[in-house]
CSV table of C-alpha atoms in Angstrom, one decimal:
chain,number,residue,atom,x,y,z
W,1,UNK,CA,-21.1,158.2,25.9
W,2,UNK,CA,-19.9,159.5,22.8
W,3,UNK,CA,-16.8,160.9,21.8
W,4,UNK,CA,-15.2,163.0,18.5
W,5,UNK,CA,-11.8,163.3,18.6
W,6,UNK,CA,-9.6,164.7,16.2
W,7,UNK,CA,-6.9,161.8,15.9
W,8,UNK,CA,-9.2,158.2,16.5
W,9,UNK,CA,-12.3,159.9,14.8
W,10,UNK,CA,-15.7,158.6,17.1
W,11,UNK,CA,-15.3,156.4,20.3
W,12,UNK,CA,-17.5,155.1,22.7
W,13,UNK,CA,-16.6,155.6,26.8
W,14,UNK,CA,-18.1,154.0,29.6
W,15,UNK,CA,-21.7,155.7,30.7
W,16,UNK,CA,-19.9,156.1,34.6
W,17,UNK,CA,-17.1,158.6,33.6
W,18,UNK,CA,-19.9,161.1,32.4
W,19,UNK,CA,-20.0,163.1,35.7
W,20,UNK,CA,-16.1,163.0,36.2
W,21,UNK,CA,-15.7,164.9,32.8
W,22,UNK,CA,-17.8,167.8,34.5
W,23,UNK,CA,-15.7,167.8,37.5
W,24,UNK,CA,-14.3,171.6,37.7
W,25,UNK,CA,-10.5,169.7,38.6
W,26,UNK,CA,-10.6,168.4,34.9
W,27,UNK,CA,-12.5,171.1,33.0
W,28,UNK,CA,-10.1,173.2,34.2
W,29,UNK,CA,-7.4,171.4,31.5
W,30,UNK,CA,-9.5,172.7,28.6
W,31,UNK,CA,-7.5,176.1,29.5
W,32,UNK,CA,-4.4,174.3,29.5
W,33,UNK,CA,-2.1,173.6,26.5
W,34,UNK,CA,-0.6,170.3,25.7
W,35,UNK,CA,2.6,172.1,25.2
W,36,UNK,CA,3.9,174.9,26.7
W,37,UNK,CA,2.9,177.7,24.4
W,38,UNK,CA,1.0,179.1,21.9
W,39,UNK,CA,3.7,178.7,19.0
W,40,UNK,CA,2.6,180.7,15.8
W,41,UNK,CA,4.9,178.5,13.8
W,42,UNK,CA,3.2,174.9,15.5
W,43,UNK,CA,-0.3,176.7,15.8
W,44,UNK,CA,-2.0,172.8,15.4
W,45,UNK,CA,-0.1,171.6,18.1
W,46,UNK,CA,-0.4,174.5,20.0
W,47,UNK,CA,-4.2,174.1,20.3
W,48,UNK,CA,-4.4,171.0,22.2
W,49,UNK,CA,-5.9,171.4,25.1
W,50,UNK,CA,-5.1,168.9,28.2
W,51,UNK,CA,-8.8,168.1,28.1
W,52,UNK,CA,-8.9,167.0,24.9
W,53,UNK,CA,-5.6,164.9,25.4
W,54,UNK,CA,-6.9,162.9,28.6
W,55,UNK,CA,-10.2,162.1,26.5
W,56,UNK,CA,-7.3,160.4,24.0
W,57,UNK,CA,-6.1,158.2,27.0
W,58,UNK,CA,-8.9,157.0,27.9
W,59,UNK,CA,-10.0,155.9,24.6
W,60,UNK,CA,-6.7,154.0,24.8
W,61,UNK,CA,-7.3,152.4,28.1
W,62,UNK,CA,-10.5,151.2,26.8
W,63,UNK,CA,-8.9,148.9,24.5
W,64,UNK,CA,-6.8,146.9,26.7
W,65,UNK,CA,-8.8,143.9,28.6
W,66,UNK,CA,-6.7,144.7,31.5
W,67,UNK,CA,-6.3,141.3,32.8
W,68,UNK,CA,-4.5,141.5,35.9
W,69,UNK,CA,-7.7,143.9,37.4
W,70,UNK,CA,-10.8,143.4,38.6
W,71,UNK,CA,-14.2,145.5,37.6
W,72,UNK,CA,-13.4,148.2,40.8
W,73,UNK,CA,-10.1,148.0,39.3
W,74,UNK,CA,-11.1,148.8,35.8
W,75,UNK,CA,-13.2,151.8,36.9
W,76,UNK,CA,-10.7,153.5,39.0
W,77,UNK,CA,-8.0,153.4,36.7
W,78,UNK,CA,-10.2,155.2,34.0
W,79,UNK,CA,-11.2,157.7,37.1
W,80,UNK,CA,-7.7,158.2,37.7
W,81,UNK,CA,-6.9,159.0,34.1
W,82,UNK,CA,-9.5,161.5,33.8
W,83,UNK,CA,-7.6,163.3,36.6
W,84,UNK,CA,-3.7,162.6,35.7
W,85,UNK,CA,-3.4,166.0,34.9
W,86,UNK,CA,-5.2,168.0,36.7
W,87,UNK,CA,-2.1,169.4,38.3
W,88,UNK,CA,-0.6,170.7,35.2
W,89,UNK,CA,0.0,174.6,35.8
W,90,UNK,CA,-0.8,177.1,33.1
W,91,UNK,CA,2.0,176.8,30.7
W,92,UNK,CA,2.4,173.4,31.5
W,93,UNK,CA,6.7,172.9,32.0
W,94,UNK,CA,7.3,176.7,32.1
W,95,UNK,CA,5.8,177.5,35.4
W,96,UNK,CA,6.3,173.9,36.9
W,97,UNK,CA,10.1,173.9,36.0
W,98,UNK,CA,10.8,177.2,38.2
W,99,UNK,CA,7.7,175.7,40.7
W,100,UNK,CA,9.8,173.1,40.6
W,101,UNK,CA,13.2,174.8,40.8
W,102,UNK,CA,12.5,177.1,43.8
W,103,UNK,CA,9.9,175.1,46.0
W,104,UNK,CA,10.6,171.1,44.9
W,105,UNK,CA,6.8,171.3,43.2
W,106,UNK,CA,5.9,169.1,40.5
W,107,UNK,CA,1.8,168.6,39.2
W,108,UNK,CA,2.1,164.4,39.6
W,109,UNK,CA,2.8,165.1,43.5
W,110,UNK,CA,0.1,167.7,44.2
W,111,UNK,CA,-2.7,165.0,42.6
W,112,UNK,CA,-3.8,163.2,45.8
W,113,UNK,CA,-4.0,166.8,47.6
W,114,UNK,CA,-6.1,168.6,45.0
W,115,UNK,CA,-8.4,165.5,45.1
W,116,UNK,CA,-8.7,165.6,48.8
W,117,UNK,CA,-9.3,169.5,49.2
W,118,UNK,CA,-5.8,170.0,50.8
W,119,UNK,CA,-4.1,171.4,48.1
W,120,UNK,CA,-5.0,174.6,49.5
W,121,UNK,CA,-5.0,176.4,53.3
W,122,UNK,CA,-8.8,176.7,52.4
W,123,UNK,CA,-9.1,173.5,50.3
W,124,UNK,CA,-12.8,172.8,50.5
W,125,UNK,CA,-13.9,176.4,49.7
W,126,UNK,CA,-10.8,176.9,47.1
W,127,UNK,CA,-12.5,177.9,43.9
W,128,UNK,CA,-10.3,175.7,42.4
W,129,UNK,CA,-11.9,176.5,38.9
W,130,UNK,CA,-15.0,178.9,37.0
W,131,UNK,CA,-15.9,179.5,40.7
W,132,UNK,CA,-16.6,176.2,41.9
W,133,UNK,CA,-14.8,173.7,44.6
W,134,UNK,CA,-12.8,170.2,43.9
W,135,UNK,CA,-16.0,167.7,43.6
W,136,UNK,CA,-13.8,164.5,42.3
W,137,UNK,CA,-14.3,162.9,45.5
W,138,UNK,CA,-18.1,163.2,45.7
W,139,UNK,CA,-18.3,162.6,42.2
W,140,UNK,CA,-16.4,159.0,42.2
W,141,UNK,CA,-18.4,157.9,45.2
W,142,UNK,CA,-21.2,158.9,43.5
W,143,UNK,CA,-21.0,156.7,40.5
W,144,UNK,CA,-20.1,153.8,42.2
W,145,UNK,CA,-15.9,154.3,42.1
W,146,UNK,CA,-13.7,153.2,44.5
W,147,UNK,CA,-12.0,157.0,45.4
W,148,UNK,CA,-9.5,154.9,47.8
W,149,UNK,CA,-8.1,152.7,44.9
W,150,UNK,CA,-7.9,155.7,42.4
W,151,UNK,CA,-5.8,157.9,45.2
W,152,UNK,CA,-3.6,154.7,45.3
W,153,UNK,CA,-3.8,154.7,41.7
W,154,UNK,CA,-2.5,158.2,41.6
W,155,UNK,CA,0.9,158.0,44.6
W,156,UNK,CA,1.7,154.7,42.6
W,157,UNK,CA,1.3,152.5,45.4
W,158,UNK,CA,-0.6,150.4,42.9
W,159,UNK,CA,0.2,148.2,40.0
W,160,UNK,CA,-1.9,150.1,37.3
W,161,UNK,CA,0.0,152.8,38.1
W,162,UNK,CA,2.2,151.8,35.4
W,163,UNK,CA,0.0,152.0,33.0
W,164,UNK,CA,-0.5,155.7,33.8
W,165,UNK,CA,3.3,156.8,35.1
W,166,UNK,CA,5.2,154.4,33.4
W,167,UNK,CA,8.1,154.6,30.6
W,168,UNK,CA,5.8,153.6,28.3
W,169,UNK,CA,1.5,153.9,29.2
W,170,UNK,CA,-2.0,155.1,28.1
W,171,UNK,CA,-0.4,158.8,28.5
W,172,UNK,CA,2.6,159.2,26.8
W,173,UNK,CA,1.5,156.4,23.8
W,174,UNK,CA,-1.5,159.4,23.2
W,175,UNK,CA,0.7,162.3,23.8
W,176,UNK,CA,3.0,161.3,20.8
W,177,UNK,CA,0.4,160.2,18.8
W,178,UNK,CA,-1.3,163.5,19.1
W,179,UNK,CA,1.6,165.8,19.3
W,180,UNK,CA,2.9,164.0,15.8
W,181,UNK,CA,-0.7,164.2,14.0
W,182,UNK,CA,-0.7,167.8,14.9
W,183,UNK,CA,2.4,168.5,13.7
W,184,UNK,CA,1.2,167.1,10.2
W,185,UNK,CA,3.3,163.7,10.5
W,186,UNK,CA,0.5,161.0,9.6
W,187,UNK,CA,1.1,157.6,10.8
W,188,UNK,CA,-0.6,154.5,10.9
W,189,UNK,CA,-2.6,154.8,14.5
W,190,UNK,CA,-2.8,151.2,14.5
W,191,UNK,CA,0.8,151.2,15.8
W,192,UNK,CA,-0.6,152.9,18.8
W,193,UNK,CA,-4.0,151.0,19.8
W,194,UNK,CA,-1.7,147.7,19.2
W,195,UNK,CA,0.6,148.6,21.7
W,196,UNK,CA,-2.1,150.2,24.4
W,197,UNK,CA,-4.1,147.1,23.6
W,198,UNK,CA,-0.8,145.0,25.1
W,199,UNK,CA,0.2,146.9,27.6
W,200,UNK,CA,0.4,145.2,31.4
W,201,UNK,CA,1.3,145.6,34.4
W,202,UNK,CA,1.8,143.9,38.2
W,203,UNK,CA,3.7,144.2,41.0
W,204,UNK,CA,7.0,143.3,40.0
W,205,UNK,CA,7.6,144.5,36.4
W,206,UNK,CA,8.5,147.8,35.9
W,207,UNK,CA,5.9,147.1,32.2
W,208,UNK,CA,4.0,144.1,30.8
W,209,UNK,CA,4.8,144.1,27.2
W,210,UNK,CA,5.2,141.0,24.8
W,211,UNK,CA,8.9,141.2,22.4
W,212,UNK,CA,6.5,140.6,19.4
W,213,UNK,CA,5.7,144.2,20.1
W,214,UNK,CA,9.3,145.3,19.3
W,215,UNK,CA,8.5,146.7,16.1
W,216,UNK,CA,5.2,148.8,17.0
W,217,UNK,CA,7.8,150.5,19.8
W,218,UNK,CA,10.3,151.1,18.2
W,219,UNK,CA,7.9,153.4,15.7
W,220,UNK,CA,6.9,154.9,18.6
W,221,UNK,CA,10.2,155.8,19.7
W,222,UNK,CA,10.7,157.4,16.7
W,223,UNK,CA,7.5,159.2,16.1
W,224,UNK,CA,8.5,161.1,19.8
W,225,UNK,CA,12.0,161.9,19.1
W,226,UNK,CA,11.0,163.6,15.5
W,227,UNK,CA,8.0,165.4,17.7
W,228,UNK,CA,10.2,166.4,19.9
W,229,UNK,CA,13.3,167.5,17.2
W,230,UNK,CA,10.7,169.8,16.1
W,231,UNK,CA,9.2,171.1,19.4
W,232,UNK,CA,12.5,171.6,20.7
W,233,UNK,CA,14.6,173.6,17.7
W,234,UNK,CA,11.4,175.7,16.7
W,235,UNK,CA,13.3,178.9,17.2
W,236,UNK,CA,9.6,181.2,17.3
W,237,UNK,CA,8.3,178.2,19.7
W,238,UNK,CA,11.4,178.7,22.2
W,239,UNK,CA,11.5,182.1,21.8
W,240,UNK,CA,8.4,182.8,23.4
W,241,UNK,CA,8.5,180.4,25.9
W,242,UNK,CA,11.9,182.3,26.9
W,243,UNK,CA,10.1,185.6,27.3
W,244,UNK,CA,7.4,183.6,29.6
W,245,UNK,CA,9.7,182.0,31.9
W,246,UNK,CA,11.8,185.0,32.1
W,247,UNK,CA,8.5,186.8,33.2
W,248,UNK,CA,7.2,184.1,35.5
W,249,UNK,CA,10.8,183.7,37.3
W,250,UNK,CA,10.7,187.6,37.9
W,251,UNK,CA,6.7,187.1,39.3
W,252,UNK,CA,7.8,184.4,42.1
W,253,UNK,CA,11.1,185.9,43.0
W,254,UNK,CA,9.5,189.6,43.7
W,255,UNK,CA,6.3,188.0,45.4
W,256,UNK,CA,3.6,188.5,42.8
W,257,UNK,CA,3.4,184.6,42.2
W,258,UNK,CA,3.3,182.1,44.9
W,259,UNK,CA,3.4,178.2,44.6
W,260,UNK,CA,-0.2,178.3,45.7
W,261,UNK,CA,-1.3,180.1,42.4
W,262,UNK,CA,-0.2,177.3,40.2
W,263,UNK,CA,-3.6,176.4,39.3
W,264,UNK,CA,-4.5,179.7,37.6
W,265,UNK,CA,-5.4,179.2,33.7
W,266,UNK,CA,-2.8,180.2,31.1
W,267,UNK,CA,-5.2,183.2,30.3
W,268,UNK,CA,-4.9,184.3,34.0
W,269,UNK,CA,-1.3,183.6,34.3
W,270,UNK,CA,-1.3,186.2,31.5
W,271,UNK,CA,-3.0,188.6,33.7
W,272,UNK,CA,-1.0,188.3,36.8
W,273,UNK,CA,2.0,188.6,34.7
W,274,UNK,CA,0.4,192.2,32.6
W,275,UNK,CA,-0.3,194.0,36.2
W,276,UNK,CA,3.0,192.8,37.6
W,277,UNK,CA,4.9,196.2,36.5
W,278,UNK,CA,4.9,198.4,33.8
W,279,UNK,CA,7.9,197.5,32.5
W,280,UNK,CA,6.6,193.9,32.0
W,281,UNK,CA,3.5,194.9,30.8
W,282,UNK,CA,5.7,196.3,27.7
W,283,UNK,CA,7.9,193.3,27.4
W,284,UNK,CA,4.8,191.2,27.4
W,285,UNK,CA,3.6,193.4,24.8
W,286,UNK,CA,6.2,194.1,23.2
W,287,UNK,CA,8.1,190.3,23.2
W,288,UNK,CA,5.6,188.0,23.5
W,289,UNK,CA,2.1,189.7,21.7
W,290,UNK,CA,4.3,191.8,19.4
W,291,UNK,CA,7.0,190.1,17.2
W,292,UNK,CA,8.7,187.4,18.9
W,293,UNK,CA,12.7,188.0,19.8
W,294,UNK,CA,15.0,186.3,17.2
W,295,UNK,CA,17.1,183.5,17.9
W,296,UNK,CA,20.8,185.2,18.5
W,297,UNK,CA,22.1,181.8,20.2
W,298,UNK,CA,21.8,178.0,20.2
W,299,UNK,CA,24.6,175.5,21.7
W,300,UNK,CA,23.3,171.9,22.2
W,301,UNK,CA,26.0,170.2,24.8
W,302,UNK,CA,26.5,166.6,24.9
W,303,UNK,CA,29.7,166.3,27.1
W,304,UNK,CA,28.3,165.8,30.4
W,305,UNK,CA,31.7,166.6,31.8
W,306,UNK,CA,31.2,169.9,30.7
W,307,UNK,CA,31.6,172.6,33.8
W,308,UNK,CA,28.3,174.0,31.9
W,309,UNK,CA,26.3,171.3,33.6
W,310,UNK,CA,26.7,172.0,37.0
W,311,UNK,CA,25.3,175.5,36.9
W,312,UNK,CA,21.5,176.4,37.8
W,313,UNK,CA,18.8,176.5,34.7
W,314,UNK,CA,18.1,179.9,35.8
W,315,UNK,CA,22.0,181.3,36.3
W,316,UNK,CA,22.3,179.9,32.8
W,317,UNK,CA,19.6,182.4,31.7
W,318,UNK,CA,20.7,185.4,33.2
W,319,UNK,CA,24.4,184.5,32.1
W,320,UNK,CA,22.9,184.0,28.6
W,321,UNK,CA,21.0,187.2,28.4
W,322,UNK,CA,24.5,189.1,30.3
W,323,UNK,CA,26.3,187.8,27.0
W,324,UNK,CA,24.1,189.0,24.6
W,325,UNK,CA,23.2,192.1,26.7
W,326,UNK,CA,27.8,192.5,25.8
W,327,UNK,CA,27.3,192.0,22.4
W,328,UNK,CA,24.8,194.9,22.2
W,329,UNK,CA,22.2,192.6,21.3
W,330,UNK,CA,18.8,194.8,22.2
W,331,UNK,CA,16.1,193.1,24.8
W,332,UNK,CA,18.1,189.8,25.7
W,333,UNK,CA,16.8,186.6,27.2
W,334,UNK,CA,18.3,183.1,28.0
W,335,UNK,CA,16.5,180.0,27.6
W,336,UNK,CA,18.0,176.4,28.4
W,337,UNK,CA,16.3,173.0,28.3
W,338,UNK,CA,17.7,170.2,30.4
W,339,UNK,CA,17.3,167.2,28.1
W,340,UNK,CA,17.0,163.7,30.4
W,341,UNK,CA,14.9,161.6,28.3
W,342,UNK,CA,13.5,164.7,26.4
W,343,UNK,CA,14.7,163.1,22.8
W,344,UNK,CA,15.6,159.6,23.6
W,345,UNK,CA,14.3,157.2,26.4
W,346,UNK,CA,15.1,153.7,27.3
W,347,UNK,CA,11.9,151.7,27.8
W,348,UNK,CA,12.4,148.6,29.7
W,349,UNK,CA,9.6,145.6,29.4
W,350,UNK,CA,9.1,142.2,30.5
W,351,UNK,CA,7.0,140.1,27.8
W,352,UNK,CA,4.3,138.5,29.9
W,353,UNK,CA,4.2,135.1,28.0
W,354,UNK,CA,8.0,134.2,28.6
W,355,UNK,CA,9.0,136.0,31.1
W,356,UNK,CA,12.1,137.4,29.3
W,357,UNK,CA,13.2,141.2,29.6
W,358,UNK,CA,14.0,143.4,26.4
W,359,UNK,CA,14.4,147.1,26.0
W,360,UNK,CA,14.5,149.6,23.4
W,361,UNK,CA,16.2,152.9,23.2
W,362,UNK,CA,18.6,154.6,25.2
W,363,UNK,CA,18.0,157.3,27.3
W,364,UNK,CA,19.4,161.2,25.8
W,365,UNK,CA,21.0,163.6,28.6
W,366,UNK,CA,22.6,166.9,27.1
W,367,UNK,CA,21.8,170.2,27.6
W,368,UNK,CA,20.3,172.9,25.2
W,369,UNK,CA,21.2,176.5,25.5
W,370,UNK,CA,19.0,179.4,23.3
W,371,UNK,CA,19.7,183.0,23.1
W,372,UNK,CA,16.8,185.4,22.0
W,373,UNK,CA,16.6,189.0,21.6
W,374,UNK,CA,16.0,192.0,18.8
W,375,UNK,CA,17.8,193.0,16.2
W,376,UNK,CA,19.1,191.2,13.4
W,377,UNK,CA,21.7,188.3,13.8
W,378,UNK,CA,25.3,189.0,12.8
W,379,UNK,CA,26.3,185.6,12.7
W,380,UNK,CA,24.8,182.6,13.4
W,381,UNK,CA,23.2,181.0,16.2
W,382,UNK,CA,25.3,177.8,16.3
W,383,UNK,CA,28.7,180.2,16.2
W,384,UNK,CA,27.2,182.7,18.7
W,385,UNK,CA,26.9,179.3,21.3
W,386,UNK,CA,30.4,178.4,20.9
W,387,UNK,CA,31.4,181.7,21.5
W,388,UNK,CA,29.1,181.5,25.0
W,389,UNK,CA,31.1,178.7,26.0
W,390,UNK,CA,34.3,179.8,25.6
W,391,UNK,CA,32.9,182.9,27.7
W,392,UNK,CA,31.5,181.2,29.8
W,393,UNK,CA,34.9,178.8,30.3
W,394,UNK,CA,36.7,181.9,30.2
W,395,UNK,CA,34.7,183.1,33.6
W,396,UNK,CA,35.2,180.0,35.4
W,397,UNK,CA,39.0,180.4,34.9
């Protein structure tokens, strides 16, 4: 079958995946972002749907000759791509980081579940998406897959698993590729097929990789920490996403959102979070459809012996928004991103032809704190953080 993506241009797939692609547990992802919002200041980026993104890996995996696997091998680990993502909730890392936070829930975990119907107390009749059930299963064992090998595929209890969870794999090498096109940073994509086209894996390395592919990572590396520079200091980006996680905490903590509702689209999430009250129905109009807040605070904290660190995401929101709420700033939210990796990672590899290992990178770990709200800024957002912390420092006195 063919394919017309926006970054590789027109690529061929196997014939076999054409049901899978129907499957309602990945059509789903073309009503899910590749990042978590719909950023009027990143609008390219903020169009890529999940669907579109998988479609990307697989066009990757397809290049690599995969020589450690067999044929049933071959066609389970493109099976199990289709679906690496199924369990992404709407809003991607906003609702999964308070899932996460309150219930231990993350969407690589719930993959085997959803595919065996018991994601749900009523799995088999779950209208899981547009009305209709999971149909993975029956669809994989219909076109000749080996569903067995792709669950084991998906718990990593199996060497290509690598190649799809790994530090460096099909998913991630797209995901920076796509996220920097779509930010407007053009790149020669031969840097990426070169690198899926080496990739390996087996039992005992945590990635197949030969040194002579130094270079080709290291451009990587830095094609996902500039993506991720942007993503992550995009003031109108953040802002909004602090208005939607403020929204989706109050939703699980009062009841109105369960974990079991992590499925819903980001348009339904929408609509869940618009009947929850009145009052949200205006901030949601008002915050997130209407202007977005401006950015009253940013701190970015390195020292890991910082008390700051051992407080709760969520306590550091509300003590974020208590501050600002102090200095009279109108409508106040908090916002913090736990960086581990987020910038920086260290990718470990074992080239296949000598057996020697080599790394690149090191891995970030910091924490970023935001402050949003109305108004206009008195001073700016960089002095506004340092004087959190010495408020904050001052309350743990």
């Amino acid at each position: 079958m063919i394919i017309y993506d926006t970054l590789y241009g027109k690529f061929n797939l196997p014939a076999f995946l054409g049901p899978l692609l129907n499957a309602p547990e990945f059509r789903r992802l073309t009503e899910v972002r590749l990042i978590n919002i719909n950023s009027p200041t990143l609008s390219g980026l903020a169009e890529v749907r999940r669907y579109s993104h998988t479609l990307g890996v697989l066009r990757l995996a397809v290049l690599n000759p995969l020589l450690n696997f067999g044929d049933d091998e071959f066609r389970a680990l493109l099976a199990s791509i289709i679906v690496h993502d199924v369990g992404t909730p709407a809003f991607a890392h906003l609702f999964e980081y308070q899932l996460n936070d309150r219930f231990d829930w993350n969407h690589e975990a719930v993959l085997p579940s959803v595919l065996t119907k018991q994601h749900h107390v009523d799995g088999s009749i779950n209208q899981f998406y547009a009305s209709r059930v999971p149909m993975f299963e029956k669809l994989c064992r219909t076109s000749g897959i080996d569903f067995v090998t792709v669950l084991k595929i998906l718990e990593r209890r199996h060497p290509a698993s690598k190649l799809v969870f790994g530090s460096v794999d099909f998913d991630n090498l797209d995901n920076v590729a796509r996220m920097s096109w779509m930010l407007g940073n053009r790149f020669d994509l031969g840097i990426v097929f070169e690198l899926a086209a080496s990739l390996g894996a087996d039992s005992t390395a945590p990635v197949l990789l030969p040194e002579k592919q130094r270079g080709n990572l290291e451009e990587w590396a830095a094609l996902r920490r500039r993506a991720y520079e942007v993503i992550v200091f995009d003031g109108p980006t953040v802002a909004g996403q602090a208005v939607l996680s403020t929204l989706i905490r109050e939703a699980l903590e009062t009841g109105i959102l369960s974990v079991m509702d992590w499925n819903y689209t980001d348009y339904e999430l929408i609509n869940v979070l618009r009947d929850m009250s009145s009052e949200a129905k205006t901030r949601l109009q008002r915050d997130f459809f209407g202007p977005l807040p401006q950015m009253h605070l940013l701190m970015h904290v390195k020292d890991k012996a910082h008390p700051i660190f051992g407080v709760s995401k969520n306590q550091l929101t509300r003590l974020i928004a208590e501050f600002l709420k102090e200095r009279r700033v109108p409508h106040p939210y908090g916002y913090c991103l736990r960086d581990k990796g987020t910038f920086e990672k260290q990718i470990i590899a074992i080239d296949p032809e000598t057996g020697s290992k080599w790394s690149v990178g090191t891995t970030s770990d910091s924490l970023i704190l935001y402050g949003f709200g109305g108004g206009s800024c008195r001073q700016s957002p960089e002095k506004m953080g340092s004087h959190f912390l010495n408020w904050f420092e001052g309350r743990q006195c």
